[in-house]
Amino acid sequence: ALSEEMESNGSATPKSRRHPLTLPADSPRRAAEAMPLAAIYNSGFLEDKPLSTSEIDVLNQAILKNWSSKPGDKAKGYIGKFFNRVRIGAKITAQVVGNHGTYTVSIQATDLTTKSACSCYIGKGGYCHHCAALAATFLNAPDSFVEKIAKKLDDVRKLEDVTEFLQSTTLESLLAQLKEKGISQKTFAASIGMSTQHLSAVKSSELNNRFYHELGATKLACLWILERYGEKA
């Protein structure tokens, strides 16, 4: 499964877990484009500046820190080719057409760390060339990502709002809320006629940008139980 990654590295062994990316030549960060990214960090180019609270700046700085190598040829072929570009807070998501269909790719930043994922067959841990290409695409054109505000449940007024809300919250977070109410994942799974193993698969797959058909309905079931449980509490 790692053959594609190995090929892009020109090596018989998987690359170390550093994201393959260098700052694009046409990036608007003019002060940095004259030197390699490794030199930027070694020189303290970013460390001398306080971390901005701007979500875009958080993404920029985290991406620059975590994708510090030159992109492989496969990654270069996808840079700028993404569509459905969306940013919610410090998380970006977009789609790109690959060799085996359309892939959903995401990068989420927290301080100077990132969590990335791709729905391609080697992208589970976020270390594929599609993730590297998305990082470069964002550095090149952050304004091309449409900003969306995560909807809160209280803001859901229309049927169309339901889809937006379900997309802005994960099954993992909803199950965590159930747990706080004393409802275990096993108990919830049994209540909706689903095995614990399958519920775990639905939850973990969403985090890797692979979506089961029953994902939305499962989230709605979580919300229903949370609401009813809250009323009785």
Coordinates of N, CA and C in Angstrom, one line a residue:
A1 N 0.8 -1.2 0.0 CA 0.0 0.0 0.0 C 0.9 1.3 0.0
L2 N 2.1 1.1 0.4 CA 3.0 2.2 0.5 C 3.8 2.4 -0.8
S3 N 3.6 1.6 -1.8 CA 4.4 1.6 -3.0 C 4.4 2.9 -3.7
E4 N 3.2 3.5 -3.7 CA 3.1 4.8 -4.4 C 3.9 5.9 -3.7
E5 N 3.9 5.8 -2.3 CA 4.7 6.8 -1.5 C 6.2 6.5 -1.7
M6 N 6.6 5.2 -1.8 CA 8.0 4.9 -1.9 C 8.5 5.4 -3.3
E7 N 7.6 5.2 -4.3 CA 8.0 5.6 -5.7 C 8.3 7.1 -5.8
S8 N 7.4 7.9 -5.1 CA 7.6 9.3 -5.2 C 8.8 9.8 -4.4
N9 N 9.3 8.9 -3.4 CA 10.5 9.3 -2.7 C 11.7 8.8 -3.4
G10 N 11.6 7.9 -4.4 CA 12.7 7.3 -5.1 C 13.5 6.4 -4.1
S11 N 12.8 5.8 -3.2 CA 13.4 4.9 -2.2 C 12.7 3.7 -2.1
A12 N 13.4 2.6 -1.5 CA 12.7 1.3 -1.3 C 12.1 1.3 0.0
T13 N 12.2 2.3 0.8 CA 11.6 2.3 2.2 C 10.7 3.6 2.3
P14 N 9.7 3.5 3.2 CA 8.8 4.6 3.3 C 9.6 5.8 3.9
K15 N 9.2 7.0 3.4 CA 9.8 8.2 3.9 C 9.5 8.4 5.4
S16 N 10.4 9.1 6.1 CA 10.1 9.5 7.5 C 8.8 10.3 7.5
R17 N 8.2 10.3 8.7 CA 6.9 11.0 8.8 C 7.0 12.5 8.8
R18 N 7.7 13.1 7.8 CA 7.7 14.5 7.6 C 6.9 14.8 6.3
H19 N 6.1 15.8 6.3 CA 5.3 16.0 5.2 C 6.2 16.6 4.0
P20 N 6.0 16.1 2.8 CA 6.9 16.5 1.7 C 6.4 17.8 1.1
L21 N 7.0 18.9 1.4 CA 6.6 20.2 0.8 C 7.6 21.2 1.0
T22 N 7.9 22.0 0.0 CA 8.7 23.2 0.2 C 7.8 24.4 -0.2
L23 N 8.2 25.6 0.2 CA 7.5 26.8 -0.1 C 7.4 27.0 -1.6
P24 N 6.3 27.2 -2.2 CA 6.2 27.4 -3.7 C 6.9 28.7 -4.1
A25 N 7.5 28.7 -5.3 CA 8.2 29.8 -5.7 C 7.4 31.1 -5.9
D26 N 6.1 30.9 -6.2 CA 5.2 32.0 -6.4 C 4.4 32.4 -5.2
S27 N 4.8 31.8 -4.0 CA 4.0 32.1 -2.8 C 4.1 33.6 -2.5
P28 N 3.0 34.2 -1.9 CA 3.0 35.6 -1.6 C 3.9 35.9 -0.4
R29 N 4.5 34.9 0.3 CA 5.4 35.1 1.4 C 6.7 35.5 0.9
R30 N 6.9 36.7 0.4 CA 8.1 37.1 -0.3 C 9.3 37.1 0.5
A31 N 9.2 37.4 1.8 CA 10.3 37.4 2.7 C 11.0 36.1 2.9
A32 N 10.2 35.0 2.6 CA 10.8 33.7 2.8 C 11.1 32.9 1.6
E33 N 10.7 33.4 0.4 CA 10.8 32.5 -0.7 C 12.2 32.4 -1.3
A34 N 13.1 33.2 -0.8 CA 14.5 33.2 -1.3 C 15.3 32.1 -0.6
M35 N 14.8 31.5 0.5 CA 15.6 30.5 1.1 C 14.8 29.2 1.4
P36 N 15.4 28.0 1.5 CA 14.7 26.8 1.8 C 14.0 26.9 3.1
L37 N 12.9 26.1 3.3 CA 12.2 26.1 4.5 C 13.0 25.7 5.7
A38 N 13.9 24.8 5.5 CA 14.7 24.4 6.7 C 15.5 25.5 7.2
A39 N 16.0 26.4 6.3 CA 16.8 27.5 6.7 C 15.9 28.6 7.4
I40 N 14.6 28.6 7.0 CA 13.7 29.6 7.6 C 13.6 29.2 9.1
Y41 N 13.4 27.9 9.4 CA 13.2 27.6 10.8 C 14.5 27.6 11.6
N42 N 15.6 27.2 10.9 CA 16.9 27.3 11.6 C 17.3 28.7 11.9
S43 N 16.9 29.7 11.1 CA 17.2 31.1 11.3 C 16.3 31.7 12.3
G44 N 15.2 31.1 12.7 CA 14.3 31.7 13.6 C 13.3 32.6 12.9
F45 N 13.2 32.5 11.6 CA 12.3 33.4 10.8 C 10.9 33.4 11.4
L46 N 10.4 32.3 11.8 CA 9.0 32.2 12.3 C 9.1 32.3 13.9
E47 N 10.1 31.8 14.5 CA 10.1 31.8 15.9 C 10.2 33.2 16.5
D48 N 10.8 34.1 15.8 CA 11.0 35.5 16.3 C 9.6 36.3 16.3
K49 N 8.6 35.7 15.7 CA 7.3 36.4 15.7 C 6.3 35.6 16.5
P50 N 5.5 36.3 17.3 CA 4.5 35.7 18.1 C 3.5 35.0 17.2
L51 N 2.9 33.9 17.7 CA 1.9 33.1 16.9 C 0.7 34.0 16.8
S52 N 0.2 34.3 15.6 CA -1.0 35.1 15.4 C -2.2 34.3 15.8
T53 N -3.2 35.0 16.3 CA -4.5 34.3 16.6 C -5.3 34.1 15.4
S54 N -4.9 34.7 14.2 CA -5.7 34.6 13.0 C -5.7 33.1 12.6
E55 N -6.8 32.6 12.2 CA -6.9 31.2 11.9 C -6.1 30.9 10.6
I56 N -6.1 31.9 9.7 CA -5.3 31.7 8.4 C -3.8 31.7 8.8
D57 N -3.4 32.6 9.6 CA -2.0 32.6 10.0 C -1.6 31.3 10.8
V58 N -2.5 30.8 11.6 CA -2.2 29.5 12.3 C -2.0 28.4 11.3
L59 N -2.9 28.4 10.3 CA -2.7 27.4 9.2 C -1.4 27.5 8.5
N60 N -1.1 28.8 8.1 CA 0.1 29.1 7.3 C 1.3 28.6 8.1
Q61 N 1.4 29.0 9.4 CA 2.6 28.7 10.1 C 2.7 27.2 10.4
A62 N 1.6 26.5 10.7 CA 1.6 25.1 11.0 C 2.0 24.3 9.7
I63 N 1.5 24.7 8.6 CA 1.9 24.1 7.3 C 3.3 24.3 7.0
L64 N 3.8 25.5 7.2 CA 5.2 25.8 6.9 C 6.1 24.9 7.8
K65 N 5.7 24.7 9.0 CA 6.5 23.9 9.9 C 6.5 22.5 9.6
N66 N 5.4 21.9 9.3 CA 5.2 20.5 9.2 C 5.4 19.9 7.7
W67 N 5.3 20.8 6.7 CA 5.7 20.4 5.4 C 6.9 21.1 5.0
S68 N 8.1 20.5 5.3 CA 9.3 21.3 5.1 C 10.2 20.7 4.0
S69 N 9.8 19.6 3.4 CA 10.7 19.0 2.4 C 10.2 19.4 1.0
K70 N 11.0 19.2 0.0 CA 10.6 19.5 -1.4 C 9.6 18.5 -1.8
P71 N 8.5 19.0 -2.5 CA 7.4 18.1 -2.9 C 7.9 17.2 -4.0
G72 N 7.4 16.0 -4.0 CA 7.7 15.0 -5.0 C 6.9 15.4 -6.3
D73 N 7.3 14.7 -7.4 CA 6.7 15.0 -8.7 C 5.2 14.7 -8.7
K74 N 4.8 13.7 -7.9 CA 3.3 13.4 -7.9 C 2.5 14.5 -7.1
A75 N 3.1 15.0 -6.1 CA 2.5 16.1 -5.4 C 2.3 17.4 -6.3
K76 N 3.4 17.7 -7.0 CA 3.4 18.8 -7.9 C 2.3 18.8 -8.9
G77 N 1.9 17.6 -9.3 CA 0.8 17.5 -10.3 C -0.5 17.8 -9.8
Y78 N -0.7 17.8 -8.5 CA -2.0 18.1 -7.9 C -2.1 19.6 -7.4
I79 N -1.0 20.3 -7.2 CA -1.0 21.6 -6.7 C -1.9 22.5 -7.5
G80 N -2.8 23.2 -6.9 CA -3.7 24.1 -7.6 C -4.9 23.5 -8.3
K81 N -5.0 22.1 -8.3 CA -6.0 21.4 -9.0 C -7.2 21.1 -8.1
F82 N -7.2 21.6 -6.9 CA -8.3 21.2 -6.0 C -9.6 22.1 -6.2
F83 N -10.7 21.5 -6.0 CA -12.0 22.2 -6.1 C -12.8 22.0 -4.8
N84 N -13.9 22.6 -4.7 CA -14.7 22.6 -3.4 C -13.8 23.0 -2.2
R85 N -13.1 24.0 -2.4 CA -12.1 24.4 -1.3 C -12.9 25.2 -0.2
V86 N -12.8 24.7 1.0 CA -13.5 25.2 2.1 C -12.6 25.3 3.3
R87 N -12.8 26.4 4.1 CA -12.0 26.6 5.3 C -13.0 26.8 6.5
I88 N -13.0 26.0 7.5 CA -13.8 26.2 8.7 C -12.8 26.4 9.8
G89 N -12.7 27.6 10.4 CA -11.7 27.8 11.4 C -10.3 27.5 10.9
A90 N -9.5 26.7 11.6 CA -8.2 26.4 11.2 C -8.1 25.0 10.5
K91 N -9.2 24.7 9.8 CA -9.2 23.4 9.0 C -9.6 23.7 7.6
I92 N -8.9 23.1 6.7 CA -9.2 23.3 5.2 C -9.5 21.9 4.7
T93 N -10.5 21.9 3.8 CA -10.9 20.7 3.1 C -11.1 21.0 1.6
A94 N -10.7 20.1 0.8 CA -10.9 20.3 -0.7 C -11.0 18.9 -1.3
Q95 N -11.3 18.9 -2.6 CA -11.4 17.6 -3.4 C -10.5 17.7 -4.6
V96 N -10.0 16.6 -5.0 CA -9.1 16.6 -6.2 C -9.3 15.2 -6.9
V97 N -9.3 15.2 -8.2 CA -9.4 14.0 -9.0 C -8.1 13.3 -9.1
G98 N -8.0 12.1 -8.6 CA -6.8 11.3 -8.6 C -6.9 10.1 -9.6
N99 N -6.0 9.2 -9.4 CA -6.0 8.0 -10.4 C -7.1 7.1 -10.2
H100 N -7.7 7.1 -9.0 CA -8.8 6.1 -8.7 C -10.1 6.8 -8.2
G101 N -10.3 8.0 -8.7 CA -11.6 8.7 -8.4 C -11.3 10.0 -7.8
T102 N -12.3 10.6 -7.1 CA -12.2 11.9 -6.5 C -11.9 11.7 -5.0
Y103 N -10.8 12.4 -4.5 CA -10.4 12.2 -3.2 C -10.7 13.5 -2.3
T104 N -11.1 13.3 -1.1 CA -11.4 14.4 -0.2 C -10.1 14.5 0.7
V105 N -9.6 15.7 0.8 CA -8.3 15.9 1.5 C -8.5 17.0 2.5
S106 N -8.0 16.9 3.7 CA -8.1 17.9 4.7 C -6.9 18.1 5.5
I107 N -6.7 19.3 6.1 CA -5.6 19.6 7.0 C -6.2 20.5 8.1
Q108 N -5.9 20.1 9.3 CA -6.4 20.9 10.5 C -5.2 21.3 11.3
A109 N -5.1 22.6 11.7 CA -4.0 23.1 12.4 C -4.4 23.4 13.8
T110 N -3.5 23.1 14.8 CA -3.7 23.5 16.2 C -2.3 24.0 16.6
D111 N -2.2 25.3 16.9 CA -0.9 25.9 17.2 C 0.0 25.6 16.0
L112 N 1.2 24.9 16.2 CA 2.1 24.6 15.1 C 2.1 23.1 14.7
T113 N 1.0 22.4 15.1 CA 0.9 21.0 14.7 C -0.3 20.9 13.7
T114 N -0.2 19.8 12.9 CA -1.3 19.6 11.9 C -1.8 18.2 12.0
K115 N -3.0 18.0 11.6 CA -3.6 16.7 11.5 C -4.2 16.6 10.1
S116 N -3.7 15.8 9.2 CA -4.2 15.7 7.9 C -4.7 14.3 7.5
A117 N -5.6 14.3 6.5 CA -6.2 13.0 6.1 C -6.6 13.1 4.6
C118 N -6.6 11.9 4.0 CA -7.0 11.9 2.6 C -7.7 10.5 2.4
S119 N -8.7 10.6 1.5 CA -9.5 9.4 1.3 C -8.9 8.4 0.3
C120 N -7.6 8.7 -0.2 CA -7.0 7.8 -1.1 C -6.5 6.6 -0.3
Y121 N -6.0 5.5 -1.0 CA -5.7 4.3 -0.3 C -4.5 4.3 0.6
I122 N -3.6 5.4 0.4 CA -2.4 5.5 1.3 C -2.5 6.7 2.2
G123 N -3.7 7.4 2.2 CA -3.8 8.7 2.9 C -4.4 8.6 4.3
K124 N -4.5 7.5 4.8 CA -5.2 7.3 6.1 C -4.5 8.2 7.2
G125 N -3.2 8.2 7.2 CA -2.5 9.0 8.2 C -2.1 10.4 7.8
G126 N -2.5 10.7 6.6 CA -2.3 12.1 6.1 C -0.9 12.3 5.5
Y127 N -0.2 11.2 5.1 CA 1.1 11.4 4.6 C 1.3 11.1 3.1
C128 N 0.2 11.4 2.4 CA 0.3 11.1 0.9 C 0.5 12.4 0.2
H129 N 0.8 12.3 -1.1 CA 1.1 13.5 -2.0 C -0.1 14.4 -2.1
H130 N -1.3 13.9 -2.0 CA -2.5 14.8 -2.1 C -2.5 15.8 -0.9
C131 N -2.2 15.3 0.3 CA -2.1 16.2 1.4 C -1.0 17.3 1.2
A132 N 0.1 16.8 0.7 CA 1.2 17.8 0.5 C 0.8 18.8 -0.6
A133 N 0.1 18.4 -1.6 CA -0.4 19.3 -2.6 C -1.4 20.2 -2.1
L134 N -2.3 19.8 -1.2 CA -3.3 20.7 -0.6 C -2.6 21.8 0.2
A135 N -1.6 21.4 1.0 CA -0.8 22.3 1.8 C -0.2 23.4 0.9
A136 N 0.4 23.0 -0.2 CA 1.0 24.0 -1.2 C -0.1 24.8 -1.8
T137 N -1.2 24.3 -2.1 CA -2.3 25.0 -2.7 C -2.8 26.1 -1.8
F138 N -2.9 25.8 -0.5 CA -3.3 26.8 0.5 C -2.3 27.9 0.6
L139 N -1.0 27.5 0.7 CA 0.0 28.6 0.8 C 0.0 29.5 -0.4
N140 N -0.2 29.0 -1.5 CA -0.3 29.8 -2.8 C -1.5 30.7 -2.8
A141 N -2.6 30.2 -2.4 CA -3.9 30.9 -2.6 C -4.8 30.7 -1.4
P142 N -4.5 31.2 -0.2 CA -5.4 30.9 0.9 C -6.8 31.5 0.7
D143 N -6.9 32.6 0.0 CA -8.2 33.3 -0.2 C -9.1 32.5 -1.2
S144 N -8.6 31.5 -1.8 CA -9.4 30.6 -2.7 C -10.2 29.6 -2.0
F145 N -10.0 29.5 -0.7 CA -10.8 28.6 0.2 C -11.9 29.4 0.8
V146 N -13.2 29.0 0.5 CA -14.3 29.7 1.0 C -14.5 29.4 2.5
E147 N -14.6 30.5 3.2 CA -14.7 30.4 4.7 C -16.2 30.1 5.0
K148 N -16.3 29.1 5.9 CA -17.7 28.8 6.4 C -17.6 28.8 7.9
I149 N -18.6 29.3 8.5 CA -18.7 29.3 10.0 C -19.4 28.1 10.4
A150 N -18.8 27.4 11.4 CA -19.4 26.1 11.9 C -20.7 26.5 12.6
K151 N -21.7 25.8 12.1 CA -23.1 26.0 12.6 C -23.2 25.4 14.0
K152 N -24.0 26.1 14.9 CA -24.3 25.6 16.2 C -25.7 25.0 16.1
L153 N -26.0 24.1 16.9 CA -27.3 23.4 16.9 C -28.5 24.4 17.0
D154 N -28.3 25.4 17.9 CA -29.3 26.4 18.1 C -29.6 27.3 16.8
D155 N -28.6 27.3 15.9 CA -28.8 28.1 14.7 C -29.5 27.3 13.6
V156 N -29.8 26.0 13.8 CA -30.4 25.2 12.7 C -31.9 25.6 12.7
R157 N -32.3 26.2 11.6 CA -33.7 26.7 11.5 C -34.4 26.1 10.3
K158 N -33.6 25.7 9.2 CA -34.2 25.2 8.0 C -33.6 23.8 7.7
L159 N -34.2 23.1 6.8 CA -33.7 21.8 6.5 C -32.3 21.8 5.9
E160 N -32.0 22.9 5.1 CA -30.7 23.0 4.6 C -29.6 23.2 5.6
D161 N -30.0 23.8 6.8 CA -29.1 24.0 7.9 C -28.6 22.7 8.5
V162 N -29.5 21.7 8.4 CA -29.1 20.4 9.0 C -27.8 19.8 8.4
T163 N -27.8 19.9 7.0 CA -26.6 19.4 6.3 C -25.3 20.1 6.8
E164 N -25.4 21.4 6.8 CA -24.3 22.2 7.2 C -23.8 21.9 8.6
F165 N -24.8 21.7 9.5 CA -24.5 21.4 10.9 C -23.8 20.1 11.0
L166 N -24.4 19.1 10.3 CA -23.8 17.7 10.4 C -22.4 17.7 9.8
Q167 N -22.1 18.5 8.8 CA -20.8 18.6 8.3 C -19.8 19.3 9.2
S168 N -20.3 20.1 10.1 CA -19.4 20.9 10.9 C -19.1 20.2 12.2
T169 N -19.7 19.1 12.5 CA -19.4 18.3 13.8 C -19.1 16.9 13.4
T170 N -18.3 16.3 14.2 CA -17.9 14.9 13.9 C -18.7 13.9 14.8
L171 N -18.8 12.7 14.3 CA -19.5 11.7 15.1 C -18.7 11.4 16.4
E172 N -17.4 11.5 16.3 CA -16.5 11.3 17.4 C -16.9 12.3 18.5
S173 N -17.1 13.6 18.2 CA -17.4 14.6 19.2 C -18.8 14.4 19.8
L174 N -19.7 13.9 19.0 CA -21.1 13.6 19.5 C -21.1 12.4 20.4
L175 N -20.3 11.4 20.1 CA -20.2 10.2 21.0 C -19.5 10.6 22.3
A176 N -18.6 11.6 22.2 CA -17.9 12.1 23.5 C -19.0 12.8 24.4
Q177 N -19.9 13.5 23.7 CA -20.9 14.2 24.5 C -21.9 13.2 25.1
L178 N -22.2 12.1 24.4 CA -23.0 11.0 25.0 C -22.3 10.4 26.2
K179 N -21.0 10.2 26.1 CA -20.3 9.6 27.2 C -20.3 10.5 28.4
E180 N -20.3 11.8 28.2 CA -20.4 12.7 29.3 C -21.7 12.6 30.0
K181 N -22.7 12.2 29.3 CA -24.1 12.0 29.8 C -24.2 10.6 30.4
G182 N -23.2 9.8 30.4 CA -23.2 8.4 31.0 C -23.7 7.4 30.0
I183 N -23.7 7.7 28.7 CA -24.1 6.8 27.7 C -22.9 6.3 26.9
S184 N -22.5 5.0 27.1 CA -21.3 4.5 26.4 C -21.6 4.3 24.9
Q185 N -20.5 4.1 24.2 CA -20.6 3.9 22.8 C -21.3 2.5 22.5
K186 N -21.0 1.6 23.4 CA -21.7 0.3 23.3 C -23.2 0.4 23.5
T187 N -23.6 1.1 24.5 CA -25.0 1.3 24.8 C -25.7 2.0 23.6
F188 N -25.1 3.1 23.1 CA -25.7 3.8 22.0 C -25.8 2.9 20.7
A189 N -24.8 2.2 20.4 CA -24.8 1.3 19.3 C -26.0 0.3 19.4
A190 N -26.1 -0.3 20.6 CA -27.2 -1.2 20.7 C -28.6 -0.6 20.6
S191 N -28.7 0.7 21.0 CA -30.0 1.4 21.0 C -30.4 1.7 19.5
I192 N -29.5 1.7 18.6 CA -29.9 2.0 17.2 C -29.7 0.8 16.3
G193 N -29.5 -0.4 16.9 CA -29.4 -1.6 16.2 C -28.1 -1.8 15.4
M194 N -27.0 -1.2 15.9 CA -25.7 -1.2 15.2 C -24.7 -1.9 16.1
S195 N -23.8 -2.7 15.5 CA -22.7 -3.3 16.3 C -21.7 -2.2 16.7
T196 N -21.1 -2.5 17.9 CA -20.1 -1.5 18.4 C -18.9 -1.4 17.4
Q197 N -18.6 -2.5 16.7 CA -17.5 -2.5 15.8 C -17.8 -1.7 14.6
H198 N -19.1 -1.8 14.1 CA -19.4 -1.0 12.9 C -19.5 0.5 13.3
L199 N -20.0 0.8 14.5 CA -20.0 2.2 14.9 C -18.6 2.8 15.0
S200 N -17.7 2.0 15.5 CA -16.3 2.4 15.5 C -15.7 2.7 14.1
A201 N -16.1 1.8 13.2 CA -15.7 2.0 11.8 C -16.2 3.2 11.2
V202 N -17.5 3.5 11.4 CA -18.1 4.7 10.9 C -17.4 6.0 11.5
K203 N -17.1 5.9 12.8 CA -16.5 7.1 13.4 C -15.1 7.3 12.9
S204 N -14.3 6.3 12.8 CA -12.9 6.4 12.4 C -12.8 6.8 10.9
S205 N -13.7 6.2 10.1 CA -13.6 6.5 8.7 C -13.9 8.0 8.4
E206 N -14.8 8.6 9.2 CA -15.1 10.0 8.9 C -13.8 10.8 9.2
L207 N -13.0 10.5 10.2 CA -11.8 11.2 10.5 C -10.8 11.1 9.4
N208 N -10.9 10.0 8.5 CA -10.0 9.8 7.4 C -10.6 10.2 6.1
N209 N -11.7 11.0 6.2 CA -12.4 11.5 5.0 C -13.0 10.4 4.1
R210 N -13.4 9.3 4.8 CA -14.2 8.3 4.1 C -15.5 8.2 4.9
F211 N -16.6 8.3 4.1 CA -17.9 8.5 4.8 C -18.9 7.4 4.4
Y212 N -19.3 6.7 5.5 CA -20.4 5.7 5.3 C -21.7 6.4 5.0
H213 N -22.6 5.7 4.3 CA -23.9 6.2 4.0 C -24.7 6.5 5.3
E214 N -24.5 5.7 6.3 CA -25.3 5.9 7.5 C -24.7 7.0 8.5
L215 N -23.6 7.6 8.1 CA -23.0 8.6 9.0 C -24.0 9.7 9.4
G216 N -24.7 10.3 8.5 CA -25.6 11.4 8.9 C -26.7 11.0 9.8
A217 N -27.3 9.8 9.5 CA -28.4 9.3 10.3 C -27.9 8.9 11.7
T218 N -26.6 8.4 11.8 CA -26.1 8.1 13.1 C -25.8 9.4 13.9
K219 N -25.4 10.4 13.3 CA -25.2 11.7 14.0 C -26.6 12.2 14.5
L220 N -27.6 12.1 13.7 CA -28.9 12.6 14.1 C -29.4 11.8 15.2
A221 N -29.1 10.5 15.3 CA -29.5 9.7 16.4 C -28.8 10.1 17.7
C222 N -27.6 10.5 17.5 CA -26.8 11.0 18.7 C -27.5 12.3 19.2
L223 N -27.8 13.2 18.3 CA -28.4 14.4 18.7 C -29.8 14.2 19.4
W224 N -30.6 13.3 18.8 CA -31.9 13.0 19.4 C -31.8 12.5 20.8
I225 N -30.8 11.6 21.1 CA -30.6 11.1 22.4 C -30.1 12.1 23.3
L226 N -29.2 13.0 22.9 CA -28.6 14.0 23.7 C -29.7 15.0 24.1
E227 N -30.6 15.3 23.2 CA -31.7 16.3 23.5 C -32.7 15.7 24.4
R228 N -33.1 14.4 24.2 CA -34.0 13.8 25.1 C -33.4 13.5 26.5
Y229 N -32.2 13.1 26.5 CA -31.5 12.8 27.8 C -31.4 14.1 28.6
G230 N -31.1 15.2 27.9 CA -31.0 16.5 28.5 C -32.3 17.0 29.1
E231 N -33.4 16.7 28.4 CA -34.7 17.1 28.9 C -35.0 16.4 30.2
K232 N -34.6 15.1 30.3 CA -35.0 14.3 31.5 C -34.0 14.5 32.7
A233 N -32.8 15.1 32.3 CA -31.8 15.2 33.4 C -32.2 16.4 34.3

